[in-house]
XYZ file of C-alpha atoms in Angstrom:
564
model
C 0.000 0.000 0.000
C 3.060 2.267 -0.363
C 2.434 5.699 -1.841
C 3.369 6.683 -5.378
C 6.599 8.566 -6.044
C 10.148 8.065 -4.807
C 11.139 10.840 -2.354
C 14.833 9.941 -2.399
C 15.106 9.924 -6.186
C 13.067 13.119 -6.409
C 15.384 14.829 -3.895
C 18.406 13.865 -6.021
C 16.734 15.179 -9.184
C 15.748 18.363 -7.347
C 19.348 18.856 -6.222
C 20.410 18.465 -9.852
C 17.937 21.151 -10.865
C 19.141 23.456 -8.077
C 22.738 23.028 -9.183
C 21.702 23.768 -12.754
C 19.913 26.918 -11.606
C 23.026 27.947 -9.679
C 25.156 27.354 -12.765
C 22.823 29.536 -14.811
C 23.118 32.269 -12.182
C 26.916 32.022 -12.234
C 26.884 32.281 -16.026
C 24.665 35.371 -15.885
C 27.045 37.025 -13.407
C 29.990 36.230 -15.675
C 28.236 37.849 -18.627
C 27.410 40.915 -16.584
C 31.033 41.296 -15.476
C 32.429 40.905 -18.992
C 31.707 44.399 -20.247
C 33.402 45.617 -23.414
C 33.594 49.282 -24.334
C 34.598 50.712 -27.670
C 33.465 52.613 -30.691
C 33.772 49.969 -33.383
C 30.458 48.535 -34.482
C 31.722 44.960 -34.116
C 32.732 45.564 -30.481
C 29.455 47.277 -29.649
C 27.504 44.445 -31.254
C 29.319 41.836 -29.185
C 28.800 43.858 -26.016
C 25.073 44.116 -26.762
C 24.959 40.384 -27.375
C 26.554 39.729 -23.993
C 24.079 42.070 -22.244
C 21.112 40.423 -23.992
C 22.393 36.977 -23.082
C 22.806 38.036 -19.441
C 19.201 39.259 -19.255
C 17.892 36.115 -20.943
C 19.877 33.857 -18.656
C 18.765 35.779 -15.547
C 15.138 35.181 -16.537
C 15.875 31.502 -17.084
C 17.556 31.348 -13.685
C 14.478 32.780 -11.973
C 12.240 30.177 -13.615
C 14.429 27.218 -12.798
C 15.317 28.428 -9.298
C 11.653 28.937 -8.372
C 10.780 25.566 -9.860
C 13.607 23.926 -7.911
C 12.382 25.571 -4.696
C 8.843 24.305 -5.344
C 10.101 20.783 -5.955
C 12.378 20.929 -2.904
C 9.357 21.771 -0.730
C 7.381 19.022 -2.448
C 10.188 16.485 -1.880
C 10.144 17.227 1.871
C 6.349 17.008 2.036
C 6.409 13.850 -0.087
C 8.919 12.255 2.272
C 6.801 13.216 5.293
C 3.710 11.681 3.682
C 5.652 8.510 2.839
C 6.945 8.279 6.407
C 3.441 8.725 7.824
C 1.985 6.156 5.415
C 4.749 3.647 6.118
C 4.279 4.073 9.858
C 0.514 3.639 9.483
C 1.032 0.539 7.311
C 3.315 -1.007 9.928
C 0.732 -0.319 12.645
C -1.996 -1.815 10.475
C 0.107 -4.953 9.923
C 0.770 -5.271 13.670
C -2.904 -4.779 14.579
C -3.987 -7.196 11.848
C -1.834 -9.857 13.470
C -3.330 -9.007 16.896
C -6.869 -9.260 15.476
C -6.150 -12.628 13.879
C -4.566 -13.980 17.075
C -7.467 -12.714 19.216
C -10.052 -14.203 16.828
C -8.324 -17.602 16.856
C -8.142 -17.540 20.653
C -11.747 -16.385 20.937
C -13.007 -19.194 18.694
C -10.923 -21.794 20.548
C -12.140 -20.641 23.967
C -15.735 -20.503 22.820
C -15.515 -24.110 21.581
C -13.915 -25.213 24.852
C -16.648 -23.482 26.831
C -19.362 -25.263 24.859
C -17.753 -28.589 25.660
C -17.313 -27.628 29.340
C -20.975 -26.602 29.647
C -21.968 -29.988 28.202
C -19.910 -31.611 30.957
C -21.816 -31.212 34.226
C -18.849 -32.430 36.287
C -16.936 -29.020 36.210
C -19.287 -25.985 35.942
C -16.560 -23.633 37.269
C -14.341 -24.434 34.305
C -17.100 -23.334 31.939
C -17.335 -20.057 33.829
C -13.569 -19.483 33.644
C -13.606 -20.186 29.921
C -16.442 -17.694 29.550
C -14.342 -14.995 31.264
C -11.339 -15.744 29.061
C -13.550 -15.657 25.974
C -14.813 -12.226 26.987
C -11.173 -11.048 27.427
C -10.286 -12.341 23.965
C -13.320 -10.549 22.498
C -12.246 -7.315 24.207
C -8.651 -7.730 22.923
C -9.955 -8.262 19.389
C -12.140 -5.162 19.626
C -9.235 -3.073 20.914
C -6.964 -4.334 18.121
C -9.698 -3.553 15.604
C -9.943 -0.007 17.003
C -6.172 0.454 16.713
C -6.316 -0.927 13.170
C -9.053 1.571 12.270
C -6.950 4.424 13.705
C -3.961 3.301 11.647
C -6.126 3.090 8.525
C -7.348 6.622 9.177
C -3.718 7.783 9.505
C -2.896 6.075 6.202
C -5.812 7.866 4.534
C -4.599 11.200 5.950
C -1.137 10.470 4.531
C -2.684 9.796 1.121
C -4.599 13.076 1.338
C -1.438 14.935 2.410
C 0.390 13.232 -0.435
C -2.039 14.487 -3.044
C -2.361 17.919 -1.428
C 1.442 18.319 -1.571
C 1.367 17.432 -5.269
C -1.391 19.972 -5.881
C 0.579 22.697 -4.087
C 3.713 21.798 -6.042
C 1.824 21.972 -9.341
C 0.468 25.416 -8.435
C 3.939 26.660 -7.453
C 5.553 25.275 -10.605
C 2.818 26.683 -12.840
C 3.299 30.071 -11.184
C 7.085 29.850 -11.692
C 6.720 29.066 -15.386
C 3.687 31.188 -16.299
C 3.934 34.077 -18.758
C 7.066 32.694 -20.386
C 7.852 31.128 -23.709
C 9.548 28.263 -21.890
C 8.082 24.873 -22.773
C 9.067 23.251 -19.487
C 5.429 23.123 -18.331
C 4.489 21.437 -21.600
C 7.073 18.766 -20.848
C 5.347 18.084 -17.534
C 1.998 17.908 -19.310
C 3.401 15.216 -21.580
C 4.209 13.114 -18.522
C 1.328 13.873 -16.183
C -2.351 14.168 -16.986
C -3.351 14.341 -13.331
C -2.189 14.216 -9.748
C -1.404 10.523 -9.888
C 0.762 10.881 -12.961
C 2.553 13.861 -11.399
C 3.432 11.791 -8.339
C 5.033 9.132 -10.504
C 6.561 11.364 -13.173
C 8.067 14.420 -11.427
C 11.571 12.944 -11.482
C 11.418 12.176 -15.201
C 10.073 15.651 -15.886
C 13.022 17.241 -14.052
C 15.377 15.427 -16.423
C 13.503 16.962 -19.348
C 13.859 20.386 -17.731
C 17.582 19.764 -17.252
C 17.927 19.050 -20.958
C 16.632 22.534 -21.639
C 18.936 23.892 -18.939
C 21.905 22.381 -20.745
C 20.794 24.087 -23.952
C 20.605 27.427 -22.126
C 24.040 26.966 -20.618
C 25.528 26.091 -23.992
C 24.134 29.315 -25.383
C 25.635 31.198 -22.446
C 29.034 29.608 -22.934
C 29.008 30.562 -26.601
C 28.215 34.157 -25.648
C 30.968 34.107 -23.013
C 33.419 32.723 -25.554
C 32.596 35.483 -28.024
C 32.968 38.217 -25.413
C 36.234 36.738 -24.126
C 37.564 36.472 -27.661
C 36.829 40.139 -28.319
C 38.439 41.171 -25.017
C 41.525 39.142 -25.869
C 41.757 40.597 -29.356
C 41.509 44.118 -27.925
C 44.149 43.302 -25.288
C 46.517 41.931 -27.906
C 45.978 44.982 -30.105
C 46.625 47.353 -27.207
C 49.670 45.352 -26.203
C 51.167 45.443 -29.679
C 50.430 49.140 -30.150
C 51.533 50.406 -26.707
C 53.335 47.969 -24.430
C 55.136 46.205 -27.271
C 56.534 49.322 -28.935
C 60.056 48.085 -28.265
C 59.219 44.718 -29.798
C 57.860 46.375 -32.942
C 60.930 48.606 -33.220
C 63.209 45.609 -32.707
C 61.379 43.770 -35.462
C 61.790 46.720 -37.827
C 65.505 47.016 -36.998
C 65.964 43.292 -37.539
C 64.272 43.435 -40.909
C 66.416 46.442 -41.979
C 69.510 44.571 -40.819
C 68.472 41.709 -43.048
C 68.795 44.017 -46.040
C 72.164 45.470 -44.982
C 74.034 42.485 -43.531
C 74.720 39.598 -45.897
C 75.131 36.024 -44.833
C 73.571 33.396 -42.630
C 73.352 35.537 -39.492
C 71.107 38.041 -41.251
C 68.849 35.214 -42.351
C 68.559 34.035 -38.753
C 67.653 37.550 -37.596
C 64.981 37.819 -40.251
C 63.471 34.456 -39.361
C 63.561 35.315 -35.657
C 61.866 38.655 -36.271
C 59.106 37.038 -38.317
C 58.574 34.376 -35.668
C 58.299 36.991 -32.909
C 55.773 38.928 -34.985
C 53.718 35.778 -35.441
C 53.963 34.418 -31.904
C 52.428 37.413 -30.112
C 48.890 36.953 -31.508
C 49.363 33.173 -31.722
C 50.115 32.965 -27.999
C 46.994 34.975 -27.175
C 44.806 32.724 -29.301
C 46.352 29.600 -27.793
C 45.717 30.866 -24.247
C 42.079 31.648 -25.073
C 41.576 28.224 -26.626
C 43.073 26.408 -23.647
C 40.993 28.373 -21.122
C 37.731 27.789 -22.971
C 38.481 24.100 -23.540
C 38.622 23.703 -19.758
C 35.828 25.942 -18.447
C 33.371 24.830 -21.152
C 33.943 21.124 -20.467
C 31.372 19.292 -18.277
C 32.077 18.706 -14.596
C 33.947 15.403 -14.186
C 32.190 12.529 -12.448
C 33.535 12.346 -8.892
C 33.713 8.878 -7.350
C 35.440 7.091 -4.473
C 39.124 6.533 -5.082
C 40.226 3.119 -6.343
C 43.822 2.133 -5.555
C 44.961 0.968 -8.973
C 47.625 1.920 -11.505
C 51.346 1.453 -11.034
C 53.087 -0.026 -8.020
C 54.160 3.495 -7.049
C 50.533 4.689 -7.119
C 49.331 1.759 -5.030
C 52.164 2.238 -2.536
C 51.244 5.929 -2.180
C 47.630 4.914 -1.566
C 48.695 2.526 1.205
C 50.914 5.188 2.795
C 48.065 7.727 2.664
C 45.722 5.263 4.377
C 48.223 4.817 7.209
C 48.203 8.547 7.974
C 45.593 8.229 10.728
C 46.680 11.221 12.798
C 48.315 14.592 12.130
C 50.774 15.793 14.736
C 53.432 17.605 12.663
C 53.261 20.441 10.145
C 55.290 18.478 7.605
C 52.622 15.767 7.459
C 50.382 18.118 5.481
C 53.044 18.195 2.748
C 53.478 14.422 3.108
C 49.766 13.923 2.315
C 50.150 16.297 -0.644
C 52.853 14.079 -2.098
C 50.652 11.019 -1.701
C 47.764 12.732 -3.524
C 50.074 13.639 -6.428
C 51.402 10.106 -6.692
C 48.009 8.391 -6.364
C 46.552 10.289 -9.304
C 49.520 10.882 -11.559
C 48.672 12.174 -15.006
C 45.850 9.663 -15.513
C 43.362 11.018 -12.953
C 42.955 13.600 -10.226
C 42.877 12.449 -6.590
C 41.797 14.730 -3.746
C 42.365 13.691 -0.139
C 39.817 14.890 2.462
C 40.247 14.227 6.177
C 38.028 15.066 9.126
C 40.283 15.695 12.104
C 39.337 15.936 15.783
C 41.271 18.961 17.070
C 42.749 19.436 20.552
C 39.547 21.249 21.580
C 37.413 18.273 20.535
C 35.976 20.109 17.527
C 36.004 18.306 14.166
C 37.489 20.191 11.245
C 38.338 19.287 7.656
C 41.669 19.183 5.782
C 41.373 19.174 1.981
C 44.600 18.272 0.155
C 44.746 19.455 -3.454
C 47.196 17.878 -5.935
C 49.693 19.824 -8.022
C 50.001 19.782 -11.819
C 50.405 16.204 -13.035
C 49.015 16.318 -16.593
C 51.376 18.564 -18.548
C 49.632 17.935 -21.898
C 51.872 19.240 -24.698
C 54.708 19.709 -22.178
C 54.468 16.170 -20.783
C 57.420 14.881 -22.751
C 59.692 17.646 -21.521
C 58.561 17.187 -17.886
C 59.016 13.389 -17.965
C 62.019 13.251 -20.336
C 59.837 11.091 -22.556
C 58.940 12.641 -25.900
C 56.419 9.904 -26.567
C 54.260 11.010 -23.628
C 53.528 14.429 -25.133
C 49.810 14.940 -25.768
C 47.977 17.810 -27.382
C 44.699 16.373 -26.110
C 43.347 16.346 -22.565
C 43.019 12.695 -21.600
C 43.507 12.438 -17.866
C 43.885 14.549 -14.766
C 42.104 17.901 -14.474
C 45.041 19.343 -12.506
C 46.692 20.177 -15.812
C 48.138 23.104 -17.758
C 44.714 24.345 -18.914
C 43.350 24.713 -15.382
C 46.595 26.445 -14.339
C 46.087 29.086 -17.018
C 42.391 29.528 -16.253
C 42.923 29.757 -12.478
C 45.498 32.510 -12.878
C 43.916 34.522 -15.710
C 40.146 34.028 -15.321
C 39.325 33.210 -11.664
C 35.699 34.215 -12.309
C 35.276 31.094 -14.456
C 35.095 27.671 -12.816
C 37.551 25.114 -14.123
C 36.870 21.390 -14.222
C 39.366 20.989 -11.385
C 37.546 23.488 -9.162
C 34.074 22.145 -9.883
C 35.158 18.588 -9.116
C 36.899 19.645 -5.877
C 33.723 21.363 -4.658
C 31.695 18.276 -5.624
C 34.112 16.080 -3.653
C 33.797 18.354 -0.599
C 30.028 18.139 -0.859
C 30.222 14.356 -1.227
C 32.389 14.137 1.913
C 29.682 15.967 3.861
C 31.481 19.269 4.475
C 28.908 21.926 5.377
C 29.092 25.649 4.728
C 29.901 26.306 8.413
C 32.533 23.606 8.993
C 36.071 24.929 9.346
C 38.175 23.877 6.345
C 41.942 23.949 5.787
C 43.195 23.851 2.190
C 46.647 22.388 1.478
C 48.464 22.524 -1.826
C 51.824 22.558 -3.567
C 52.278 24.464 -6.839
C 48.927 24.243 -8.657
C 47.394 22.698 -5.550
C 48.380 25.872 -3.691
C 46.969 28.000 -6.508
C 43.666 26.148 -6.132
C 43.788 26.553 -2.353
C 44.338 30.314 -2.602
C 41.775 30.625 -5.388
C 39.051 28.874 -3.399
C 39.755 30.924 -0.283
C 39.780 34.160 -2.310
C 36.773 33.502 -4.529
C 34.526 30.868 -2.914
C 34.509 31.834 0.786
C 30.791 32.534 0.547
C 30.236 28.826 -0.148
C 32.531 27.243 2.459
C 34.226 28.344 5.678
C 37.866 28.314 4.561
C 39.798 29.284 7.694
C 43.314 28.080 6.819
C 45.513 27.805 3.706
C 48.930 26.140 3.491
C 50.431 26.831 0.061
C 54.024 26.322 -0.980
C 55.718 26.894 -4.325
C 52.517 28.655 -5.429
C 51.943 32.125 -6.955
C 49.236 33.320 -4.556
C 50.700 36.691 -3.474
C 48.218 38.704 -5.567
C 45.126 36.799 -4.415
C 42.556 38.619 -2.266
C 42.175 36.018 0.449
C 39.904 37.344 3.251
C 41.326 38.075 6.669
C 39.271 35.278 8.280
C 41.607 32.819 6.517
C 45.025 32.159 8.056
C 47.572 31.815 5.238
C 51.047 30.278 5.380
C 52.971 30.562 2.097
C 56.427 29.002 1.793
C 58.678 29.883 -1.139
C 61.981 28.465 -2.378
C 64.311 30.423 -4.717
C 62.523 29.067 -7.807
C 60.402 30.619 -10.573
C 56.936 29.071 -10.173
C 55.752 31.117 -7.171
C 56.885 34.250 -9.055
C 54.594 33.656 -12.042
C 52.036 36.146 -10.703
C 54.762 38.847 -11.104
C 53.940 40.021 -7.580
C 56.336 40.412 -4.680
C 55.455 38.627 -1.438
C 53.079 40.763 0.596
C 54.202 42.050 3.997
C 53.477 39.597 6.784
C 50.298 40.333 8.715
C 48.189 38.795 11.432
C 46.506 36.442 8.976
C 49.179 35.990 6.253
C 52.777 34.807 6.682
C 55.175 34.261 3.783
C 58.471 32.507 4.459
C 61.253 32.539 1.869
C 63.757 29.796 2.521
C 66.566 27.943 0.812
C 66.237 24.391 -0.483
C 68.868 21.664 -0.042
C 69.416 18.317 -1.723
C 70.435 15.074 0.018
C 74.093 16.095 0.100
C 73.277 19.402 1.766
C 73.986 21.479 -1.342
C 71.698 24.430 -1.999
C 69.188 23.970 -4.813
C 67.662 26.836 -6.769
C 65.743 27.385 -9.982
C 63.375 24.761 -11.354
C 65.069 22.041 -9.299
C 63.882 23.679 -6.071
C 60.262 23.347 -7.190
C 59.730 19.944 -5.630
C 57.216 18.737 -3.050
C 59.719 16.591 -1.157
C 62.178 19.498 -0.902
C 59.399 21.738 0.408
C 58.418 19.090 2.968
C 62.027 18.907 4.124
C 62.113 22.713 4.335
C 59.004 22.702 6.536
C 60.617 20.144 8.869
C 63.809 22.234 8.972
C 61.878 25.447 9.698
C 60.140 23.689 12.587
C 63.458 22.352 13.889
C 65.141 25.774 13.882
C 62.146 27.466 15.524
C 61.050 29.555 12.532
C 57.819 27.560 12.484
C 56.104 25.403 15.081
C 54.201 22.162 14.896
C 51.466 24.117 16.667
C 50.970 26.167 13.496
C 47.511 25.149 12.228
C 47.308 23.161 15.479
C 43.503 23.245 15.481
C 43.604 21.083 12.328
C 45.843 18.471 13.950
C 44.734 15.379 15.820
C 43.191 11.992 15.160
C 41.612 11.444 11.740
C 37.971 10.533 12.366
C 36.967 10.304 8.692
C 39.167 9.811 5.637
C 37.750 10.274 2.140
C 39.609 10.050 -1.144
C 37.936 10.903 -4.418
C 39.054 10.585 -8.008
C 37.898 11.796 -11.394
C 39.032 12.062 -15.001
C 38.347 14.587 -17.704
């Protein structure tokens, strides 16, 4: 006698719709922020297109958000009705058994009494059987009364069930009225009445989501056009103003080609032509790589599976054995494990819930560094055959690096999957969260703290070898940035900010196993940074009490993986 509809499945579908509505809202905000000014008709036309798209998307967001809210309310009411009906059904089953037992006992006692009354030798036994028969009759009547009450409760649950559906239909119709959106027509195709609505709401949401995807695709196309125009303008301005020296050098090189005979002049000419070509080519390549990442769908996040090479499986086993955090260097140790577990084939994020010294549970999210170098893979691995111009594996790759640094307003695949993993782990918006990362992992940590603090309570960031000096991380977040004499953390072209109450930057040397100082690209290494952290603790520059509230026994350990 269970009620129609699946509350759990409907809640999942409703969450999907809410996330889609949120994505539409984010896209509208992006369009509104990408304003282009100019006098050329082509620029004005693109700007108008972006403004029109923003208004259209904002209207779509209102429709889908209101519909999602209506369905969220309905899912709660549907669950309550199901719970009430299930409880009533259980009571009815219990009372049915009591009725049957009482009836069997009543019939047996009545038969025994008839036989006792026929036997004149024991009249008292007949009287006792009569009393017991009356008790059995009373028990059956009481069970029947309880059964009737349970049936009435079941009927009320059915009424509540249908009333909730009616309210949801009214809310959804109101959300979609006076629009040219055909979402309501999709529902009509599924449901001709209340009963059909109860069974078909989840399927209808999937139809709505199909339209949502179409809207988002249109938004992304508009964003791509606006970004392309902005980039073209930037390149033009750069060539005309900032690159005056480059233009003059090109002219001088070309003149020299005419005046100086021989091979060297030919080299100068070729170099000058290449420089002239590479400036706009680099801009176009950057745009293409950014859009290829932010326009891609969010990767499917799932529980980590310890597979791959022996090195990956060994890292997974070592990560599992890290059941408590008592030293600052262990954060970097976990970072190394995350890098090794994923490699270039997939991204692995490590999430721990730690019971702090004060007994409060907090979360540590470890974010891996760049592992998929794409076209640069061969150079990074000394294996030319591993170079790939595609994007086959991990989302912590070159594309997301570029997008994180140049367009933090846009959400990369890496970022979206990290937030999905945090949600999957059960991190709430009020839980204290520490973000840990080396290189790109540190970029992601700083980026999330600077740009997504309205979504989660990021209270600590440990970043090392990461260009985060220019990021606007709020003062509620305690930041520790550690930097070797190497180029990666300087890529933001910003000097380390002065130390403050919430932000400390430590510049320190790096040393190899023989004790020799290491600088340049060789100093950009997670193990060397971990050793530097241990050394800084040993000499008193840092303390193992730094981020002490995020140290303690690991009460929950989640690892998630995904691929592009």
